[in-house]
Protein backbone atom coordinates (compact mmCIF):
# COMPACT_ATOMS: atom_id res chain seq x y z
CA UNK A 1 85.80 122.42 109.75
CA UNK A 2 87.92 120.28 107.45
CA UNK A 3 86.20 118.53 104.55
CA UNK A 4 86.81 115.06 103.15
CA UNK A 5 85.05 113.08 100.42
CA UNK A 6 85.18 109.27 100.55
CA UNK A 7 84.09 106.92 97.76
CA UNK A 8 82.65 104.19 99.96
CA UNK A 9 82.11 100.52 99.27
CA UNK A 10 78.58 99.11 99.15
CA UNK A 11 79.11 97.55 102.61
CA UNK A 12 80.31 100.86 104.08
CA UNK A 13 77.38 102.65 102.48
CA UNK A 14 74.85 100.16 103.88
CA UNK A 15 76.33 100.44 107.38
CA UNK A 16 76.23 104.24 107.35
CA UNK A 17 72.68 104.36 106.01
CA UNK A 18 71.52 101.79 108.58
CA UNK A 19 72.98 103.96 111.36
CA UNK A 20 71.42 107.19 110.05
CA UNK A 21 69.11 107.74 113.00
CA UNK A 22 71.86 107.30 115.60
CA UNK A 23 74.51 110.05 115.72
CA UNK A 24 76.77 107.92 117.93
CA UNK A 25 76.71 104.98 115.50
CA UNK A 26 77.32 107.23 112.48
CA UNK A 27 80.19 108.91 114.32
CA UNK A 28 81.71 105.57 115.25
CA UNK A 29 81.43 104.25 111.68
CA UNK A 30 82.91 107.46 110.32
CA UNK A 31 85.83 107.25 112.74
CA UNK A 32 86.49 103.65 111.68
CA UNK A 33 86.30 104.69 108.03
CA UNK A 34 88.78 107.54 108.51
CA UNK A 35 91.24 105.42 110.51
CA UNK A 36 91.22 102.45 108.14
CA UNK A 37 91.11 104.29 104.80
CA UNK A 38 94.00 103.26 102.58
CA UNK A 39 93.05 104.19 98.99
CA UNK A 40 94.01 107.83 98.40
CA UNK A 41 92.59 107.59 94.88
CA UNK A 42 89.10 107.22 96.38
CA UNK A 43 89.41 109.98 98.97
CA UNK A 44 89.98 113.70 98.68
CA UNK A 45 90.75 116.17 101.44
CA UNK A 46 89.51 119.68 100.69
CA UNK A 47 90.64 121.23 103.96
CA UNK A 48 88.46 124.37 104.27
CA UNK A 49 87.98 124.87 100.51
CA UNK A 50 84.81 122.74 100.57
CA UNK A 51 82.98 125.83 101.86
CA UNK A 52 83.84 128.00 98.84
CA UNK A 53 83.39 125.09 96.44
CA UNK A 54 79.83 124.48 97.66
CA UNK A 55 79.05 128.20 97.48
CA UNK A 56 80.41 128.43 93.93
CA UNK A 57 78.43 125.41 92.75
CA UNK A 58 75.16 126.62 94.31
CA UNK A 59 73.80 130.05 95.23
CA UNK A 60 76.71 131.49 97.21
CA UNK A 61 75.48 130.18 100.57
CA UNK A 62 76.07 127.04 102.63
CA UNK A 63 72.43 126.00 102.33
CA UNK A 64 72.51 122.24 101.58
CA UNK A 65 69.28 122.60 99.59
CA UNK A 66 70.51 125.52 97.48
CA UNK A 67 71.49 125.39 93.86
CA UNK A 68 70.55 123.15 91.02
CA UNK A 69 70.87 119.41 90.69
CA UNK A 70 73.37 117.82 90.21
CA UNK A 71 76.00 120.46 91.10
CA UNK A 72 74.28 121.00 94.44
CA UNK A 73 75.20 117.42 95.41
CA UNK A 74 78.96 117.82 94.99
CA UNK A 75 79.51 118.88 98.61
CA UNK A 76 76.56 119.53 100.96
CA UNK A 77 73.53 118.49 98.94
CA UNK A 78 72.45 114.92 99.55
CA UNK A 79 71.21 112.80 102.41
CA UNK A 80 72.45 114.12 105.76
CA UNK A 81 73.28 111.29 108.16
CA UNK A 82 74.30 113.21 111.29
CA UNK A 83 72.70 116.03 113.27
CA UNK A 84 75.80 117.71 114.71
CA UNK A 85 78.22 117.81 111.79
CA UNK A 86 78.22 117.17 108.06
CA UNK A 87 78.05 113.56 106.97
CA UNK A 88 76.41 113.72 103.57
CA UNK A 89 75.64 110.74 101.33
CA UNK A 90 75.03 110.57 97.60
CA UNK A 91 74.33 107.37 95.71
CA UNK A 92 76.55 105.87 93.04
CA UNK A 93 74.01 106.95 90.39
CA UNK A 94 74.12 110.52 91.70
CA UNK A 95 77.94 110.39 91.69
CA UNK A 96 77.80 109.79 87.92
CA UNK A 97 75.56 112.83 87.44
CA UNK A 98 77.75 115.04 89.65
CA UNK A 99 80.89 113.93 87.83
CA UNK A 100 79.32 114.73 84.45
CA UNK A 101 78.26 118.17 85.69
CA UNK A 102 81.71 118.99 87.15
CA UNK A 103 83.63 117.98 84.03
CA UNK A 104 82.94 121.09 81.87
CA UNK A 105 83.49 123.68 84.62
CA UNK A 106 86.26 126.07 83.69
CA UNK A 107 88.46 128.16 85.91
CA UNK A 108 86.78 131.28 84.51
CA UNK A 109 83.30 130.01 85.35
CA UNK A 110 84.31 129.10 88.89
CA UNK A 111 86.06 132.46 89.35
CA UNK A 112 82.91 134.28 88.31
CA UNK A 113 80.90 132.36 90.90
CA UNK A 114 83.63 132.84 93.52
CA UNK A 115 83.70 136.61 92.95
CA UNK A 116 79.92 136.70 93.43
CA UNK A 117 80.05 135.25 96.97
CA UNK A 118 78.49 137.93 99.11
CA UNK A 119 77.58 135.98 102.24
CA UNK A 120 79.04 137.75 105.31
CA UNK A 121 79.37 134.33 106.98
CA UNK A 122 82.04 133.27 104.48
CA UNK A 123 85.39 133.08 106.35
CA UNK A 124 87.69 133.24 103.35
CA UNK A 125 89.53 136.29 102.07
CA UNK A 126 87.80 136.32 98.65
CA UNK A 127 91.08 137.33 97.03
CA UNK A 128 93.31 135.78 94.35
CA UNK A 129 95.07 133.51 96.83
CA UNK A 130 91.77 132.27 98.25
CA UNK A 131 90.48 131.59 94.74
CA UNK A 132 93.66 129.72 93.80
CA UNK A 133 93.20 127.53 96.88
CA UNK A 134 89.55 126.97 95.96
CA UNK A 135 90.34 126.16 92.31
CA UNK A 136 93.10 123.69 93.19
CA UNK A 137 90.81 121.86 95.59
CA UNK A 138 87.93 121.95 93.10
CA UNK A 139 90.12 120.24 90.49
CA UNK A 140 90.97 117.56 93.06
CA UNK A 141 87.26 117.07 93.79
CA UNK A 142 86.50 116.75 90.07
CA UNK A 143 89.20 114.07 89.65
CA UNK A 144 87.93 112.32 92.78
CA UNK A 145 84.40 112.11 91.35
CA UNK A 146 85.78 110.61 88.13
CA UNK A 147 87.58 107.97 90.19
CA UNK A 148 84.42 107.28 92.23
CA UNK A 149 82.46 106.78 88.99
CA UNK A 150 85.11 104.38 87.66
CA UNK A 151 84.90 102.41 90.92
CA UNK A 152 81.07 102.44 90.88
CA UNK A 153 80.90 103.85 94.40
CA UNK A 154 78.65 106.10 96.44
CA UNK A 155 80.23 109.15 98.10
CA UNK A 156 80.21 110.39 101.68
CA UNK A 157 81.28 113.98 102.35
CA UNK A 158 82.28 114.84 105.89
CA UNK A 159 83.18 118.11 107.55
CA UNK A 160 84.09 117.82 111.20
């Protein structure tokens, strides 16, 4: 599954939250969002690195409830809006907290967490190249959260 974070407008956020109980409506709104998105500054594609990023920021698993707040919200933690795939919402206030928590993370810290991933369900190679890919995407996510804070927006993470 390929991961994307969107810093959504208040109207987009309201529409997605209103559709929460209807997978078809959420899917339709998400499709419209993806097709019409034009501001690359407020979107970040993490390809498949979102998996390792979430694991590094939490307990090494893909459990959306794992890890400590606010790092747990950076990818899978948050309000899940769809039953069949990841559409995860965090509020603008939570975006500020996540951004502040991501800011001090060093490459060494992330590497330590990456090297500790022991989940047999992890698809990556867990080698230097895989870590480089993870680190590069993590840095993009960190910059994205800073941009989302500056814009005062909530964030939707999707993996489809």
